[in-house]
XYZ file of C-alpha atoms in Angstrom:
405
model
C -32.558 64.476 61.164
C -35.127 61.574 62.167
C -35.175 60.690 58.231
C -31.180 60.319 58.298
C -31.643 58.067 61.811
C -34.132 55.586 59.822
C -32.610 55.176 56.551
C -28.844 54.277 58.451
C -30.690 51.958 60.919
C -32.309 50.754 57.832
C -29.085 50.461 55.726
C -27.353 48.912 58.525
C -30.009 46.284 58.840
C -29.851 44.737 55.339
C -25.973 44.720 55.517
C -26.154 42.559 58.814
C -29.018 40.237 56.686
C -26.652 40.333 53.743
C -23.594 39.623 55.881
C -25.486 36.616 57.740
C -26.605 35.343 54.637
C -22.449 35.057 53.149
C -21.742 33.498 55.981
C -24.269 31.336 56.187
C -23.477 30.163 52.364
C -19.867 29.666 53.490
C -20.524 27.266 56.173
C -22.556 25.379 54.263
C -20.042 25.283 51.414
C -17.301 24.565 54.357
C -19.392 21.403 55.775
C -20.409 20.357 52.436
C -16.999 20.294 51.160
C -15.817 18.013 54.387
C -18.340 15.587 54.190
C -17.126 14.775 50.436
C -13.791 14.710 51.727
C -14.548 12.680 54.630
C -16.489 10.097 52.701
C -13.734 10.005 50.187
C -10.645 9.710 52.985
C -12.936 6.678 53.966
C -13.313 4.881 50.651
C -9.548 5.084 50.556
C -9.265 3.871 53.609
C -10.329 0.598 52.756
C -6.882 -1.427 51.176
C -8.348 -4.096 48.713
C -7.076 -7.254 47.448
C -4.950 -6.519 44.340
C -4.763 -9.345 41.784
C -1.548 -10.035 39.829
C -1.745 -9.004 36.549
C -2.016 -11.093 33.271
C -0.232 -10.731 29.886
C -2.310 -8.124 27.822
C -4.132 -9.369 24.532
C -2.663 -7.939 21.624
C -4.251 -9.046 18.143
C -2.430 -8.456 15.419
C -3.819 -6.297 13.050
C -4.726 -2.786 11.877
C -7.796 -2.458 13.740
C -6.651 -4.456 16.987
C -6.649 -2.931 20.430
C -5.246 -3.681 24.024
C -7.044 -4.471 27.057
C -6.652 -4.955 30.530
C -6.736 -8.563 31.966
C -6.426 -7.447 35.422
C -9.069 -10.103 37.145
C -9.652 -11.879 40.442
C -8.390 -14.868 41.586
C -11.447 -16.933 41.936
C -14.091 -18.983 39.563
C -16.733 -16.323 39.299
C -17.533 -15.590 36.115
C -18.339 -11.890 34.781
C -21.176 -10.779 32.564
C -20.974 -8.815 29.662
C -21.953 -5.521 31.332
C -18.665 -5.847 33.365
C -16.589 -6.886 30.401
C -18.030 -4.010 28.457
C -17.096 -1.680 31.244
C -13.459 -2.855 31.908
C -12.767 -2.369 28.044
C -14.429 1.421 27.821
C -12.563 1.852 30.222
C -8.868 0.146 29.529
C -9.356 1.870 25.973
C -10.128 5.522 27.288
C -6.870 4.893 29.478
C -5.038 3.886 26.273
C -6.253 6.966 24.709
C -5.498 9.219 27.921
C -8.899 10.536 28.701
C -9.531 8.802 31.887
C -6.800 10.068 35.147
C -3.982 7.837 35.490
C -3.339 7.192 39.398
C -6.686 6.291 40.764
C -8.509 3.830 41.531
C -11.580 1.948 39.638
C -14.884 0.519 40.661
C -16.434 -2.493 39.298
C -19.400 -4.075 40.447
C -17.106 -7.351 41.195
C -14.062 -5.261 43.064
C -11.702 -2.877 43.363
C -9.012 -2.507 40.241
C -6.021 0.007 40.948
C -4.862 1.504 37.566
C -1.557 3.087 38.618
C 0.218 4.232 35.427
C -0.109 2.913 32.380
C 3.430 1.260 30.903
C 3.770 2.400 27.254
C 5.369 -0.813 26.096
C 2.333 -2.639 27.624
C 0.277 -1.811 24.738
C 2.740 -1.273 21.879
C 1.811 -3.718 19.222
C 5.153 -6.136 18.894
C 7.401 -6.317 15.903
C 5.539 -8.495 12.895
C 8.168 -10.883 12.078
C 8.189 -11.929 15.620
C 4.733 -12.804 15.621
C 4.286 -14.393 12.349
C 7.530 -14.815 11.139
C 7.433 -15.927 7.462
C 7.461 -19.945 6.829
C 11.021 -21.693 5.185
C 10.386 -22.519 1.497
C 10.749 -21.194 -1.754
C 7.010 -20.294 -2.669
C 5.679 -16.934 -2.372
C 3.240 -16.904 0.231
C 0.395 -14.584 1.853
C 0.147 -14.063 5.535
C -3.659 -13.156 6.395
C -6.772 -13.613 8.715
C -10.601 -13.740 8.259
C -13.168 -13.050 10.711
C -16.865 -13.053 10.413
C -19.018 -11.038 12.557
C -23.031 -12.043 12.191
C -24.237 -9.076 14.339
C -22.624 -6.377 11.740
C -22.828 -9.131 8.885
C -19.372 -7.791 8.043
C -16.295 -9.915 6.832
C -13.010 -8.526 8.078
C -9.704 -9.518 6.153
C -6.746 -8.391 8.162
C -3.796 -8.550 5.735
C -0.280 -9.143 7.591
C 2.183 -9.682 5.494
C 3.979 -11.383 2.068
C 6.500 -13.645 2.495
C 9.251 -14.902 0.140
C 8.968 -12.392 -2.588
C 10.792 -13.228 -5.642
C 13.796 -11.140 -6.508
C 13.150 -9.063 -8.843
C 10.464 -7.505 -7.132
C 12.251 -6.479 -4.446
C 12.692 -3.050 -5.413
C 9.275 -2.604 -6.265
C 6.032 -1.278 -4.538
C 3.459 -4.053 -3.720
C -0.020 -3.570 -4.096
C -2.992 -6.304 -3.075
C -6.438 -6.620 -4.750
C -9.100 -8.236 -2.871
C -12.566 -9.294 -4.257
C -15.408 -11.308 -2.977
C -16.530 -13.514 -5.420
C -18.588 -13.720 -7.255
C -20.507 -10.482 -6.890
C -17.713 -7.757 -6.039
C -16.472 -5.787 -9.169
C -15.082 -3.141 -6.706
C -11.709 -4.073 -5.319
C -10.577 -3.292 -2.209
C -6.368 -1.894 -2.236
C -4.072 -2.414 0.019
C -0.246 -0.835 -0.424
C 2.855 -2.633 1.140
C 4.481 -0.462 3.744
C 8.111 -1.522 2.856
C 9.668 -3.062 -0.266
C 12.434 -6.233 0.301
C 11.381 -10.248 0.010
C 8.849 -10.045 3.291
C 6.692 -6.612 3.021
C 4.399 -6.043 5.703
C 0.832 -4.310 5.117
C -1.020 -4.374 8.399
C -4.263 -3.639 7.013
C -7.748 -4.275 8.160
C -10.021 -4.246 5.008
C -14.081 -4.832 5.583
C -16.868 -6.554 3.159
C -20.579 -5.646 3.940
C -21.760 -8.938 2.726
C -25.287 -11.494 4.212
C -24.348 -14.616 6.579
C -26.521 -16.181 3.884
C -23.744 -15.386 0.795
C -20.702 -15.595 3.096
C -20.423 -19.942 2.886
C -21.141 -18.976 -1.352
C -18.602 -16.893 -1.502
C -14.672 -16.856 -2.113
C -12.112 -14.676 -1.306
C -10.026 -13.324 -4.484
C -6.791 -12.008 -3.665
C -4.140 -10.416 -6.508
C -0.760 -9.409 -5.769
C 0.417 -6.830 -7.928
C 3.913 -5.357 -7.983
C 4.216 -1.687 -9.724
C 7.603 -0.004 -10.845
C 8.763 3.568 -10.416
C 6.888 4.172 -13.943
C 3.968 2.619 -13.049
C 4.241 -0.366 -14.650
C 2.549 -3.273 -12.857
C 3.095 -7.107 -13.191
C 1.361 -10.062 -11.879
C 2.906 -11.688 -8.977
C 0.398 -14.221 -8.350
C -3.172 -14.939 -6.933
C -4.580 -16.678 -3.945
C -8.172 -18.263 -4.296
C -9.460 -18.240 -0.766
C -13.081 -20.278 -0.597
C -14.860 -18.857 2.616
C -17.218 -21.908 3.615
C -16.353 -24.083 6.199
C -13.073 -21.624 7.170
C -14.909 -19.126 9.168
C -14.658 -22.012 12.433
C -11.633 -20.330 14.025
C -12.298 -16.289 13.413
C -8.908 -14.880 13.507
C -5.989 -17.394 13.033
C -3.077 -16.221 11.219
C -3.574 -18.427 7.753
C -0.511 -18.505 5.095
C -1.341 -19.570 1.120
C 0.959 -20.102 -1.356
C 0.529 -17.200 -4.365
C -0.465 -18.971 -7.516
C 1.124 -18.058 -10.553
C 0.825 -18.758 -14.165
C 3.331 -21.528 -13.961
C 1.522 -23.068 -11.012
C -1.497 -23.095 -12.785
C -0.991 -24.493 -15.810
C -1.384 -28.640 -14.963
C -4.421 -29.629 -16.810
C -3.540 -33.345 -18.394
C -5.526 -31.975 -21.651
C -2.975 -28.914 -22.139
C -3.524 -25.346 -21.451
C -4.206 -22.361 -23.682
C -3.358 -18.147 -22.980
C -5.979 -15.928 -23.736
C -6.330 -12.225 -23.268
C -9.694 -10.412 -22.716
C -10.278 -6.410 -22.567
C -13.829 -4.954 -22.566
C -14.474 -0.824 -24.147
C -17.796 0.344 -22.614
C -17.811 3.404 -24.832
C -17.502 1.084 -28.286
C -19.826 -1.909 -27.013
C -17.002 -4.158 -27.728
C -15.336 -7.446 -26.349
C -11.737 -8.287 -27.651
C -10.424 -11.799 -27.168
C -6.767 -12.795 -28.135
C -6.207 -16.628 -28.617
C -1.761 -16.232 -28.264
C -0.821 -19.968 -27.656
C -0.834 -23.374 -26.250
C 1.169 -25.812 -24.673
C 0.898 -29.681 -23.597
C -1.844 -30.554 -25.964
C -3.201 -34.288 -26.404
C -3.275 -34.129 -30.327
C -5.078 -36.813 -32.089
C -4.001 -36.453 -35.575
C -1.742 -34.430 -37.555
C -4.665 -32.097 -39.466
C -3.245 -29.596 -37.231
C -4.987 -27.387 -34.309
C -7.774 -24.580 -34.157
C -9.801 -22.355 -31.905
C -13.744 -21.681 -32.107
C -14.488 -19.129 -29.947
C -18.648 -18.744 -29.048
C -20.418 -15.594 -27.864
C -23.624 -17.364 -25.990
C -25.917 -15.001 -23.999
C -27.761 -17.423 -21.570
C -28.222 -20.534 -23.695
C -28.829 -19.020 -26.991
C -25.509 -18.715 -29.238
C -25.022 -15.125 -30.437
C -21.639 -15.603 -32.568
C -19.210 -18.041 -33.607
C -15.644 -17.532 -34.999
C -12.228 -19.925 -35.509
C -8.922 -18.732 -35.617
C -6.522 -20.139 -38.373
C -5.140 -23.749 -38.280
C -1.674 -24.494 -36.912
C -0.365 -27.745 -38.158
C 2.170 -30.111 -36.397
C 2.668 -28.441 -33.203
C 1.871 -29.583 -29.266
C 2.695 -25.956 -28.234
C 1.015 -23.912 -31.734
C 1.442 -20.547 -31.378
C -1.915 -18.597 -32.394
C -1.723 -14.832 -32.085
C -5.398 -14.853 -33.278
C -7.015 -11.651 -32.311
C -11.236 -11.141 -32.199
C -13.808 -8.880 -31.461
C -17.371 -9.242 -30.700
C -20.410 -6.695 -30.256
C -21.902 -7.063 -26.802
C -23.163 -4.565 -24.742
C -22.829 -3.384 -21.078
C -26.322 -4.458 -19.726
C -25.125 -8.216 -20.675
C -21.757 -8.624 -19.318
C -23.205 -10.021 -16.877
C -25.243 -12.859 -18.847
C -22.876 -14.053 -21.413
C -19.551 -16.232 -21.419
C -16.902 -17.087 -24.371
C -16.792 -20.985 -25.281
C -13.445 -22.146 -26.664
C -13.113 -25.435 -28.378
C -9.457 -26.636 -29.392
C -10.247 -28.297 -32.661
C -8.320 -30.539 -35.091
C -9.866 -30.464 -38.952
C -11.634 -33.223 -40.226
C -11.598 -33.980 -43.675
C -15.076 -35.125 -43.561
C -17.506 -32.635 -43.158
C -20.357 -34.617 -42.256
C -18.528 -35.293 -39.198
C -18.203 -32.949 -36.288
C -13.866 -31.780 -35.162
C -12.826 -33.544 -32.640
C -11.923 -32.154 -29.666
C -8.940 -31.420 -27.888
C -10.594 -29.875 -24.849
C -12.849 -26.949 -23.567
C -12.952 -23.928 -21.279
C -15.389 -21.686 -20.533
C -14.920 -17.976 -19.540
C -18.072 -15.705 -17.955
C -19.663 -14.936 -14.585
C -20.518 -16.647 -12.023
C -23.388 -17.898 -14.191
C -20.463 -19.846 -15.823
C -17.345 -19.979 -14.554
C -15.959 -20.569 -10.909
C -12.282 -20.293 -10.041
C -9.678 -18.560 -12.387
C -12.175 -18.687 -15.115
C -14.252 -16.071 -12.940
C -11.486 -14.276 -12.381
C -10.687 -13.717 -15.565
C -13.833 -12.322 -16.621
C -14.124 -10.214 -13.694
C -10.773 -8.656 -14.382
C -11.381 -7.951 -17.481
C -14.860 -6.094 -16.480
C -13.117 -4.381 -13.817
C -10.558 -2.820 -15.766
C -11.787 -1.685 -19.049
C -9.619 -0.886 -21.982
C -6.975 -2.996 -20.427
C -5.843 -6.283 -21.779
C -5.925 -9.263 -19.452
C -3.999 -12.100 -20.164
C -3.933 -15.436 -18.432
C -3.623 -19.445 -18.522
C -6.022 -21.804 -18.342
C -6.196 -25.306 -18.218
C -8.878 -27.263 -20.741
C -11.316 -29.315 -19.293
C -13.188 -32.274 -21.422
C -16.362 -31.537 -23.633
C -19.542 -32.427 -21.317
């Protein structure tokens, strides 16, 4: 009976120790748990000065964001720790991850969120921002920013303006290069069809700040039917040095096209290029000309020279057209080269007129030259790269002639 005494005085013991112990843990919770709220009633208690709010910044392109401009009245300027902060955190309110309601602390004041306004930070329609320009000329709408820390050249494509007719119905489709060392071209695809489609894209080149004042910007507009048929539209030549001052202005170029082109006071002359990898082999079409100074009546022809760095690998001359300013040539060639030296050689064509007398060189009507950058700047470049870009394919295009040097 004594053993039954100890072991309940015993029992009864540990349940007062455990039943101090809970309620020891509970007032602690309980006075833990007031303090916070005390010190946070306080904090609240506190009514700051609240700043009007400015305009939000809204760039215009695919990869822009909103931010808060909520700031204080006064001249001190912020450092870049605070601007950091007040964008993490205006973009994680954007996005909804941050609570909408309370308040924020910088380390240069109070700033009261409230709730966030949906239309605040809806980008605004396009064609009210950069509505297209009156004229007749098809014309890009783009920007270009440079940013040295990333060494990364952002082209922020807005919008074509002034389409042409019949081209309405079509898709649109943009090629960008940068020249002269990009043979992979960055797409874009039109988001509606009509005279002004919109494309709202942000497209990114990893390229040096050393190469960036060397390079140019290379932009084809293509438009494709519903059988996948694509035509030429036209071509903007965009040379970045000395227009990287004022990163992100909206800039508008006409589109070149062939007609635009073609106003070289020598004449101009069509030629079409394709490339095969597989069969080694370059084919050059010499179709036709147009405005040419002739000199005689002997009639016209086209050399055409293969030349791999300065040494001449082949020559070849079409047939001779007699009596005509615009001849029409339709004089098709091919030469051997292979893949390793596309990008070493260039094509020399010569307009020509016979000369009876052999002991004297043709003379000639004018000259262009057609290769990488190693040769060729401009349209010339383009050409070529075209043509290595898209092998098997034709390319066809004007140039103007330039004088023999």
């Amino acid at each position: 009976c004594s053993d039954q005494v100890s072991l309940l005085a015993v029992g009864l013991s540990v349940g007062v120790l455990l039943l101090l112990l809970l309620l020891g843990l509970m007032v602690y919770y309980l006075w833990r748990k007031k303090k916070g709220q005390s010190q946070y009633q306080e904090l609240l208690s506190t009514v700051p000065s609240v700043p009007a709010c400015s305009a939000p910044v809204i760039l215009v392109s695919q990869c822009s964001w909103a931010t808060l401009n909520s700031v204080r009245n006064s001249d001190i300027s912020y450092s870049k720790s605070l601007m950091i902060m007040k964008t993490i955190v205006a973009a994680l309110l954007t996005y909804s991850i941050l609570p909408i309601g309370y308040i924020y602390l910088f380390p240069s004041g109070w700033y009261p969120v409230g709730t966030v306004l949906a239309g605040l930070y809806s980008v605004p329609p396009l064609n009210e921002v950069v509505a297209p320009p009156p004229g007749m000329a098809t014309r890009l709408c783009f920007s270009v920013e440079y940013r040295h820390s990333s060494e990364q050249l952002m082209v922020s494509l807005l919008r074509l303006g002034n389409l042409p007719p019949r081209f309405h119905g079509n898709v649109t489709l943009v090629e960008l290069r940068l020249l002269p060392d990009d043979r992979r071209p960055r797409q874009a695809k039109a988001r509606g069809t009509g005279p002004d489609p919109e494309f709202n894209d942000c497209l990114i080149f990893q390229v040096s700040g050393v190469c960036v004042p060397q390079s140019t910007l290379s932009v084809c507009v293509l438009s494709v039917e519903q059988d996948g048929k694509r035509h030429a539209v036209g071509r903007v030549l965009f040379p970045l040095e000395g227009e990287l001052g004022q990163a992100g202005r909206v800039l508008w170029r006409d589109l070149e096209t062939e007609d635009d082109t073609q106003c070289s006071e020598l004449g101009d002359v069509q030629i079409s290029l394709s490339y095969s990898p597989n069969l080694q082999r370059l084919s050059v079409a010499v179709l036709r000309a147009r405005g040419l100074q002739l000199l005689t009546d002997t009639g016209v022809c086209v050399q055409v020279s293969l030349q791999i760095h300065t040494q001449v690998v082949k020559i070849k001359r079409s047939c001779v057209v007699k009596g005509e300013t615009d001849p029409h040539f339709d004089h098709r060639m091919t030469f051997k080269l292979r893949s390793q030296h596309l990008d070493e050689a260039c094509l020399r064509f010569e307009l020509q007129q016979p000369n009876d007398i052999r002991s004297e060189p043709p003379p000639l009507l004018g000259v262009l030259v057609l290769g990488p950058f190693m040769y060729a700047r401009g349209p010339q470049l383009q050409h070529w790269m075209d043509m290595v870009n898209t092998p098997q394919e034709p390319v066809k295009l004007w140039h103007g002639l330039c004088r023999a040097t």
